[in-house]
Amino acid sequence: MSLLVADQLSKTYKSTGWFRSDQSADQGVHHISFTIESGSCLGLLGESGAGKSTIGKIILGLLAPDSGKVLFQGVDLYAASRSQRKELRRDLQVVFQDSYSAVNPRMTIKQIIGEPLRNYERLSAKEEIRVISELLEMMGLRADDMYKMPSQMSGGQLQRVNIARAIALKPKLVVLDEPVSSLDMIVQKQILLHLKELKEKHGFSYLFISHDVMAIHTLSDQVAVLDNGTIVETIDAESLFDTVHPSCQRIVGAKSSDQFEGFVF
Ligand SMILES: Nc1ncnc2c1ncn2[C@@H]1O[C@H](COP(=O)(O)OP(=O)(O)OP(=O)(O)O)[C@@H](O)[C@H]1O
Ligand SMILES: [Mg+2]
């Protein structure tokens, strides 16, 4: 059984107000289908406004589609009972682009990473410190960073904290919505390599959303290319640069190789 099945998902945003036009009336995503197997990463590649975050929110159970289904471990996400949903949420975590707005600035790093643990697991104070230290070290941070406030960390360090929080409960699937896009190239590379290592060592599965072909190529096993709300091609990451599909070629070719000189993984 696939870990996640997206089956013919459609979501149209109804435009309202003075600027309503026919063009904006059908913004959204249309007949989106894909599967994610356990332990693998599906990249969702598309330009700004293509509908990537809309799909991410539907998969996370945050935005009900107009039609279609999400099956997570065989359970229909939008038909699940309240208690089923609580269990599913534990296995379905997210990391967003903006590391600072994803955290409460008044909480310590220990409180931030400890939040899901306290919601779902009963650990002693000593156990919690051990688990949080381990998570920080897994992400290349120091254990005593847990006593810092978010304002005392760089964007890249704080994004590692967000990833540590997302993996604290060992979820089955992590949705990564542009997790490195606001960081500089070197930090992007380090964090992508960490995510890759976590996947290989601990068998995490990802839906990795990005507009960046090289980042998608680095982390994904398969890539779904999204254009204007529709998946135009699903392809092995290795074959991404060989695509013959015209709109894929446009999206994949949008970044010339010389722009990425030195960005070798
Ligand atoms: N809440 C909303 N109400 C109306 N339209 C929306 C809403 N959210 C998104 N849209 C529109 O739906 C389309 C897809 O948006 P979405 O945020 O999914 O794109 P995206 O691929 O994530 O873009 P980006 O790379 O810029 O984050 C866009 O045209 C956007 O303007
Ligand atoms: Mg987005």
XYZ file of C-alpha atoms and ligand atoms in Angstrom:
297
model
C 0.000 0.000 0.000
C 1.307 3.459 -0.872
C 1.909 5.778 2.063
C -0.049 8.557 0.418
C -2.379 8.635 -2.558
C -3.642 11.907 -4.004
C -6.552 10.992 -6.227
C -7.954 13.540 -8.682
C -7.708 16.511 -6.321
C -9.242 19.776 -7.481
C -9.552 23.068 -5.653
C -10.700 26.322 -7.225
C -10.410 29.610 -5.373
C -13.534 31.658 -5.843
C -12.577 35.219 -6.605
C -14.725 37.907 -5.045
C -14.752 41.686 -5.016
C -14.150 44.345 -7.612
C -11.300 42.708 -9.444
C -13.159 39.550 -10.330
C -12.252 38.365 -13.802
C -12.661 35.171 -15.813
C -8.938 34.545 -15.630
C -8.793 34.641 -11.837
C -11.976 32.592 -11.548
C -10.210 29.286 -12.188
C -7.095 29.739 -10.079
C -6.316 26.666 -8.084
C -5.363 23.084 -8.894
C -7.066 20.587 -11.160
C -7.215 16.754 -11.224
C -4.015 16.275 -9.237
C -3.020 12.610 -8.789
C 0.204 11.168 -7.409
C 1.454 8.611 -4.910
C 4.233 8.723 -2.330
C 5.822 5.433 -1.294
C 7.183 4.914 2.190
C 10.812 6.070 2.484
C 10.773 8.080 -0.734
C 10.651 11.738 -1.669
C 8.288 13.173 -4.244
C 9.384 16.580 -5.502
C 6.678 19.012 -6.555
C 8.277 21.446 -8.970
C 6.576 24.503 -10.407
C 6.791 28.235 -10.886
C 5.356 30.766 -8.463
C 1.562 30.577 -8.433
C 1.482 27.108 -10.048
C -0.456 25.689 -7.078
C 2.278 23.943 -5.053
C 1.300 25.254 -1.604
C -2.367 24.627 -2.374
C -1.539 20.941 -2.909
C 0.635 20.914 0.224
C -2.212 22.286 2.343
C -4.677 19.743 0.934
C -2.253 16.888 1.726
C -1.774 18.215 5.282
C -5.528 18.199 5.927
C -5.601 22.005 6.154
C -7.607 22.800 3.012
C -10.480 20.589 1.881
C -10.467 19.938 -1.880
C -13.617 20.610 -3.928
C -13.320 17.083 -5.252
C -10.940 14.140 -5.084
C -9.466 12.217 -2.176
C -6.333 12.026 -0.065
C -5.616 8.538 1.261
C -2.959 8.562 3.973
C -1.987 5.030 5.040
C -5.225 3.926 3.393
C -7.414 6.334 5.410
C -9.452 9.012 3.615
C -8.117 12.171 5.300
C -11.241 14.264 4.834
C -13.647 11.491 5.870
C -11.702 10.495 9.008
C -13.163 10.788 12.492
C -11.785 13.355 14.934
C -9.725 10.759 16.844
C -8.406 9.236 13.600
C -7.385 12.743 12.500
C -5.438 13.363 15.701
C -3.475 10.154 15.109
C -2.955 10.998 11.417
C -1.692 14.476 12.278
C 1.034 12.915 14.392
C 2.345 11.101 11.313
C 1.977 14.082 8.983
C 4.238 17.046 9.719
C 5.252 20.208 7.885
C 8.121 22.654 7.482
C 7.321 26.016 5.869
C 9.566 28.518 4.113
C 9.718 31.246 6.739
C 11.547 29.858 9.753
C 10.863 32.859 12.031
C 7.096 33.040 11.526
C 6.783 29.289 12.142
C 7.837 29.656 15.791
C 6.571 31.504 18.834
C 9.281 34.136 19.493
C 8.667 33.958 23.246
C 9.422 30.236 23.501
C 12.869 28.734 23.988
C 14.128 26.249 21.394
C 13.526 23.540 24.018
C 9.867 24.530 24.337
C 9.486 24.738 20.539
C 10.867 21.256 19.849
C 9.229 19.882 23.007
C 5.713 20.979 21.984
C 4.792 17.966 19.811
C 6.438 15.644 22.334
C 4.275 17.036 25.117
C 1.146 16.786 22.948
C 1.655 13.142 22.049
C 4.156 11.511 24.382
C 4.584 11.338 28.123
C 8.284 11.805 28.723
C 9.995 12.609 31.998
C 11.816 15.972 32.117
C 15.127 14.120 31.813
C 13.936 12.014 28.866
C 12.628 15.117 27.088
C 16.023 16.828 27.397
C 17.711 13.707 26.036
C 15.368 13.509 23.022
C 15.670 17.246 22.270
C 19.495 17.089 22.534
C 19.518 14.160 20.115
C 17.247 15.969 17.637
C 19.404 19.122 17.741
C 22.559 17.088 17.173
C 20.919 15.182 14.310
C 20.336 18.558 12.649
C 23.943 19.686 13.174
C 23.151 22.014 16.105
C 24.480 21.898 19.663
C 22.480 20.399 22.524
C 22.759 23.566 24.607
C 21.180 25.579 21.760
C 17.919 24.424 23.388
C 18.244 27.224 25.940
C 18.333 29.944 23.253
C 15.452 32.091 22.019
C 14.575 32.175 18.280
C 15.944 35.731 18.029
C 19.374 34.383 19.020
C 19.518 32.041 16.010
C 20.208 32.612 12.316
C 17.525 31.807 9.724
C 19.344 28.611 8.763
C 19.745 27.490 12.395
C 16.102 28.197 13.107
C 15.032 26.226 10.043
C 17.007 23.271 11.433
C 15.022 23.722 14.661
C 11.796 23.634 12.637
C 12.927 20.409 10.971
C 13.874 18.956 14.381
C 10.353 19.780 15.627
C 8.778 18.250 12.519
C 10.655 14.962 12.951
C 10.388 14.805 16.774
C 7.529 12.286 16.654
C 9.116 10.257 13.817
C 6.282 11.069 11.408
C 5.559 8.943 8.341
C 5.476 11.940 5.980
C 6.954 15.438 6.146
C 5.646 18.107 3.780
C 8.490 20.537 3.074
C 7.102 23.709 1.467
C 10.087 25.664 0.101
C 12.054 24.908 3.297
C 15.364 26.358 2.093
C 14.283 29.027 -0.396
C 14.943 31.999 1.869
C 18.436 30.812 2.845
C 21.765 31.397 1.159
C 23.189 28.751 -1.188
C 25.653 27.201 1.255
C 23.078 26.860 4.026
C 20.537 25.511 1.485
C 23.001 22.833 0.500
C 23.782 21.858 4.120
C 20.111 21.566 5.056
C 19.214 19.592 1.920
C 22.034 17.172 2.682
C 20.769 16.804 6.257
C 17.256 16.069 4.974
C 18.674 13.522 2.564
C 20.662 11.831 5.321
C 17.610 11.694 7.612
C 15.649 10.047 4.816
C 18.345 7.467 4.175
C 19.072 6.702 7.854
C 15.583 6.867 9.323
C 13.367 6.118 6.324
C 11.472 9.433 6.333
C 9.211 10.215 3.395
C 8.834 13.708 1.991
C 6.644 15.785 -0.245
C 9.253 18.373 -1.199
C 7.787 21.527 -2.685
C 10.124 23.882 -4.528
C 10.504 26.121 -7.563
C 14.224 25.303 -7.581
C 15.213 22.597 -10.046
C 18.585 21.867 -8.443
C 17.108 21.542 -4.951
C 14.367 19.250 -6.306
C 16.941 17.182 -8.161
C 19.061 16.804 -4.998
C 16.409 15.470 -2.652
C 13.711 13.816 -4.759
C 13.312 10.286 -6.096
C 10.403 11.238 -8.350
C 9.303 14.656 -9.522
C 5.823 15.874 -10.398
C 6.045 18.980 -12.569
C 3.201 21.408 -11.977
C 2.187 24.034 -14.510
C -0.763 26.339 -14.023
C -2.552 24.082 -11.546
C -2.026 20.815 -13.422
C 0.634 18.093 -13.210
C 2.122 17.981 -16.685
C 4.636 15.197 -16.077
C 5.779 12.801 -13.349
C 9.328 11.700 -13.930
C 12.294 10.050 -12.140
C 14.530 12.755 -10.658
C 17.491 11.307 -12.585
C 15.695 11.892 -15.892
C 14.501 15.400 -15.027
C 16.976 17.128 -17.307
C 16.127 14.787 -20.215
C 12.443 15.705 -20.286
C 11.014 16.298 -23.730
C 7.718 17.678 -22.484
C 7.572 21.319 -23.706
C 6.271 22.968 -20.517
C 8.574 20.785 -18.388
C 11.495 21.869 -20.504
C 10.501 25.466 -19.909
C 10.287 24.978 -16.117
C 13.362 22.757 -15.818
C 15.368 24.930 -18.205
C 14.393 28.153 -16.441
C 17.656 28.043 -14.516
C 20.640 27.780 -16.785
C 23.386 25.413 -15.708
C 25.990 28.188 -15.451
C 23.805 29.886 -12.842
C 24.430 26.821 -10.712
C 28.128 26.484 -11.214
C 29.576 25.487 -7.885
C 26.228 24.183 -6.699
C 27.309 20.579 -7.008
C 26.051 18.003 -4.552
N -6.596 31.808 -0.323
C -6.574 32.070 -1.627
N -7.571 32.757 -2.227
C -7.574 33.006 -3.551
N -6.603 32.597 -4.401
C -5.565 31.926 -3.869
C -5.488 31.626 -2.456
N -4.354 30.924 -2.231
C -3.746 30.798 -3.433
N -4.464 31.398 -4.410
C -4.125 31.424 -5.847
O -3.969 30.083 -6.304
C -2.834 29.966 -7.166
C -1.865 28.940 -6.590
O -1.339 29.433 -5.362
P -0.266 28.645 -4.499
O -0.016 29.421 -3.257
O -0.726 27.253 -4.359
O 0.994 28.697 -5.484
P 2.515 28.259 -5.270
O 2.868 27.364 -6.408
O 2.709 27.748 -3.895
O 3.300 29.641 -5.448
P 4.641 30.188 -4.725
O 5.798 29.461 -5.389
O 4.657 31.653 -5.046
O 4.542 29.898 -3.249
C -2.243 31.369 -7.270
O -2.711 31.932 -8.476
C -2.789 32.101 -6.085
O -2.964 33.468 -6.346
Mg 3.818 28.374 -2.203
